Amino acid sequence: MDTDHLLRTLTDDLAPVRPLGPPWRRGIAWTACGVLSLVVLAWVMSLRDDLGARIQDPRFLIEQAAALLTGVTAAVAAFATVVPGHRRRVLWLPVAFSAVWVATVGLGVMRDLPAATHALFNQTDWRCVWAILAGAAAPASAMVVMLRRGVPLTPHVTAALGGLAAVGLGNIGACLLNPHSSSVLVLTWHCGTALVVVALAGITGRHLLRWPPRHGTLAPR
């Protein structure tokens, strides 16, 4: 068989592919979409009445900034894991920022320790749980779609990072919508919800990010 004819036969039906963008660029695009979804959520549900006073509290601002940076860096790390051969040092960034997030909330618990003990055993905050999940829903859906366009060779780790990214933004939405009577409620219900979401995402990662794909190409057309 003629070699040129064989090559033409093998390549005639191939569709052109476009390489995925750098993880940081995809992370910025995803964050922009996530922030937009939070704006829509805030418009539908309305902001908390005491938000003007809360944004003057440096600890509150640091807490929200840490949650945002956790979400952004987790998104970048998740996108990095679907690029074979990409540096894995970026995976430590969301770990560092999530530690700052939890530590900031923990400092508030220590400051309100007498009230924290009472709140821990006598109060619940399901409203914030639903607000977190509502705020994380759209970013999580976008994350799954974007991750499937790469090569999720470590689906459990990738999905867990994607879940952390989504719940980081969802936490900000909950804090903008609902007032909190105690930092222990934030630690228990916000951070607890984040932990559950990350765990569930990691466990179901192989089903969410099936590899190899049944149809399609490795990169978006």
Coordinates of N, CA, C and O in Angstrom, one line a residue, residues 49-115:
D49 N -28.5 42.3 56.3 CA -28.8 43.7 56.7 C -27.5 44.4 57.3 O -27.4 45.6 57.2
D50 N -26.7 43.6 58.0 CA -25.6 44.2 58.7 C -24.3 44.1 57.9 O -23.2 44.2 58.4
L51 N -24.4 43.9 56.6 CA -23.2 43.7 55.8 C -22.3 45.0 55.8 O -21.0 44.9 55.8
G52 N -22.9 46.2 55.8 CA -22.1 47.4 55.9 C -21.2 47.5 57.1 O -20.1 47.9 57.0
A53 N -21.7 47.0 58.2 CA -20.9 47.0 59.4 C -19.9 45.9 59.4 O -18.7 46.1 59.9
R54 N -20.2 44.7 58.8 CA -19.3 43.6 58.8 C -18.1 43.8 58.0 O -17.0 43.4 58.3
I55 N -18.3 44.5 56.8 CA -17.1 44.7 56.0 C -16.1 45.7 56.5 O -15.0 45.9 56.0
Q56 N -16.4 46.3 57.7 CA -15.5 47.2 58.4 C -14.6 46.4 59.4 O -13.8 46.9 60.0
D57 N -15.0 45.1 59.5 CA -14.2 44.2 60.5 C -13.1 43.6 59.7 O -13.3 42.8 58.8
P58 N -11.8 43.8 60.0 CA -10.7 43.3 59.3 C -10.7 41.7 59.3 O -10.4 41.1 58.3
R59 N -11.1 41.1 60.4 CA -11.1 39.7 60.5 C -12.1 39.1 59.5 O -11.8 38.1 58.8
F60 N -13.3 39.7 59.3 CA -14.3 39.3 58.4 C -13.7 39.4 57.0 O -13.9 38.4 56.1
L61 N -13.0 40.5 56.7 CA -12.5 40.6 55.3 C -11.4 39.6 55.0 O -11.3 39.1 53.9
I62 N -10.5 39.4 56.0 CA -9.5 38.4 55.8 C -10.1 37.0 55.6 O -9.6 36.2 54.8
E63 N -11.1 36.7 56.4 CA -11.8 35.4 56.3 C -12.3 35.2 54.9 O -12.2 34.1 54.2
Q64 N -13.0 36.2 54.3 CA -13.6 36.1 53.0 C -12.5 36.1 51.9 O -12.6 35.4 50.9
A65 N -11.4 36.9 52.1 CA -10.3 36.9 51.2 C -9.7 35.5 51.1 O -9.3 35.0 50.1
A66 N -9.5 34.9 52.3 CA -8.9 33.5 52.4 C -9.8 32.5 51.7 O -9.3 31.6 51.0
A67 N -11.1 32.6 51.9 CA -12.0 31.7 51.2 C -12.0 31.9 49.7 O -12.0 30.9 48.9
L68 N -11.9 33.1 49.2 CA -11.8 33.4 47.8 C -10.5 32.9 47.2 O -10.5 32.2 46.2
L69 N -9.4 33.1 47.9 CA -8.1 32.6 47.4 C -8.1 31.1 47.5 O -7.4 30.5 46.6
T70 N -8.7 30.5 48.5 CA -8.8 29.0 48.5 C -9.5 28.5 47.3 O -9.1 27.6 46.6
G71 N -10.6 29.2 46.9 CA -11.4 28.8 45.7 C -10.6 29.0 44.4 O -10.6 28.1 43.6
V72 N -10.0 30.1 44.3 CA -9.2 30.4 43.1 C -8.0 29.4 42.9 O -7.8 28.9 41.8
T73 N -7.2 29.3 44.0 CA -6.1 28.4 43.8 C -6.5 26.9 43.7 O -5.8 26.2 43.0
A74 N -7.6 26.5 44.3 CA -8.0 25.2 44.2 C -8.5 24.9 42.7 O -8.3 23.9 42.2
A75 N -9.1 25.9 42.1 CA -9.5 25.8 40.7 C -8.3 25.7 39.8 O -8.2 24.8 38.9
V76 N -7.3 26.5 40.0 CA -6.1 26.5 39.2 C -5.4 25.1 39.4 O -4.9 24.5 38.4
A77 N -5.3 24.6 40.7 CA -4.7 23.3 40.9 C -5.5 22.2 40.2 O -4.9 21.3 39.7
A78 N -6.8 22.3 40.3 CA -7.6 21.3 39.6 C -7.4 21.3 38.1 O -7.2 20.2 37.5
F79 N -7.3 22.4 37.5 CA -7.0 22.5 36.1 C -5.6 22.0 35.8 O -5.4 21.5 34.7
A80 N -4.7 22.2 36.7 CA -3.3 21.7 36.5 C -3.3 20.2 36.5 O -2.5 19.6 35.8
T81 N -4.1 19.6 37.3 CA -4.0 18.1 37.4 C -4.6 17.4 36.1 O -4.3 16.2 35.9
V82 N -5.3 18.1 35.2 CA -5.7 17.5 34.0 C -4.8 17.8 32.8 O -5.2 17.6 31.7
V83 N -3.7 18.4 33.1 CA -2.6 18.6 32.1 C -1.4 17.7 32.4 O -0.7 17.9 33.4
P84 N -1.3 16.6 31.7 CA -0.2 15.7 31.9 C 1.2 16.4 32.0 O 1.5 17.2 31.1
G85 N 1.9 16.1 33.0 CA 3.3 16.6 33.1 C 3.3 18.0 33.8 O 4.5 18.5 33.9
H86 N 2.2 18.6 34.1 CA 2.2 19.9 34.7 C 2.8 19.8 36.1 O 2.7 18.8 36.8
R87 N 3.5 20.9 36.6 CA 4.1 20.9 37.9 C 3.0 20.8 39.0 O 1.9 21.4 38.9
R88 N 3.3 19.9 39.9 CA 2.3 19.7 41.0 C 2.5 20.5 42.2 O 1.7 20.4 43.2
R89 N 3.5 21.4 42.2 CA 3.7 22.3 43.4 C 2.5 23.2 43.6 O 2.2 23.7 44.7
V90 N 1.7 23.5 42.5 CA 0.6 24.4 42.7 C -0.5 23.8 43.6 O -1.4 24.5 44.1
L91 N -0.4 22.4 43.8 CA -1.4 21.8 44.6 C -1.3 22.2 46.1 O -2.3 22.1 46.8
W92 N -0.2 22.8 46.5 CA 0.0 23.2 47.9 C -0.7 24.6 48.1 O -0.9 24.9 49.3
L93 N -0.9 25.3 47.1 CA -1.5 26.7 47.3 C -2.9 26.6 48.0 O -3.1 27.3 48.9
P94 N -3.8 25.8 47.5 CA -5.1 25.8 48.1 C -5.1 25.2 49.5 O -5.8 25.6 50.4
V95 N -4.1 24.3 49.8 CA -3.9 23.8 51.2 C -3.5 25.0 52.1 O -4.0 25.1 53.2
A96 N -2.6 25.8 51.6 CA -2.1 26.9 52.5 C -3.2 27.9 52.7 O -3.4 28.4 53.9
F97 N -4.0 28.3 51.7 CA -5.0 29.3 51.9 C -6.2 28.8 52.7 O -6.8 29.5 53.4
S98 N -6.5 27.5 52.5 CA -7.6 26.9 53.3 C -7.2 26.8 54.8 O -8.0 27.0 55.7
A99 N -5.9 26.6 55.1 CA -5.4 26.7 56.4 C -5.6 28.1 57.0 O -6.0 28.3 58.2
V100 N -5.3 29.1 56.2 CA -5.5 30.5 56.7 C -7.0 30.8 56.9 O -7.3 31.4 57.9
W101 N -7.8 30.2 56.1 CA -9.2 30.4 56.2 C -9.7 29.8 57.5 O -10.4 30.5 58.3
V102 N -9.4 28.6 57.8 CA -9.8 27.9 59.0 C -9.2 28.6 60.2 O -9.9 28.7 61.2
A103 N -7.9 29.0 60.1 CA -7.3 29.6 61.3 C -7.9 30.9 61.6 O -8.1 31.3 62.8
T104 N -8.4 31.7 60.6 CA -9.0 33.0 60.8 C -10.4 32.8 61.6 O -10.7 33.5 62.5
V105 N -11.1 31.8 61.1 CA -12.4 31.4 61.8 C -12.1 30.9 63.2 O -12.8 31.3 64.2
G106 N -11.0 30.1 63.4 CA -10.7 29.6 64.7 C -10.3 30.7 65.7 O -10.6 30.6 66.9
L107 N -9.7 31.8 65.2 CA -9.3 32.9 66.0 C -10.6 33.6 66.6 O -10.7 34.0 67.7
G108 N -11.6 33.7 65.7 CA -12.9 34.2 66.1 C -13.6 33.3 67.2 O -14.2 33.8 68.1
V109 N -13.4 32.0 67.0 CA -14.0 31.1 68.0 C -13.3 31.3 69.4 O -13.9 31.4 70.4
M110 N -12.0 31.5 69.4 CA -11.2 31.7 70.6 C -11.6 33.0 71.3 O -11.7 33.1 72.5
R111 N -11.9 34.0 70.5 CA -12.3 35.3 71.0 C -13.7 35.3 71.6 O -14.0 35.9 72.6
D112 N -14.6 34.4 71.0 CA -16.0 34.3 71.5 C -16.2 33.0 72.3 O -17.2 32.4 72.2
L113 N -15.1 32.6 73.0 CA -15.2 31.2 73.5 C -16.4 31.0 74.5 O -17.0 29.9 74.3
P114 N -16.7 31.8 75.4 CA -17.9 31.5 76.2 C -19.2 31.3 75.4 O -19.9 30.4 75.6
A115 N -19.4 32.3 74.5 CA -20.6 32.1 73.7 C -20.5 31.0 72.7 O -21.5 30.3 72.3

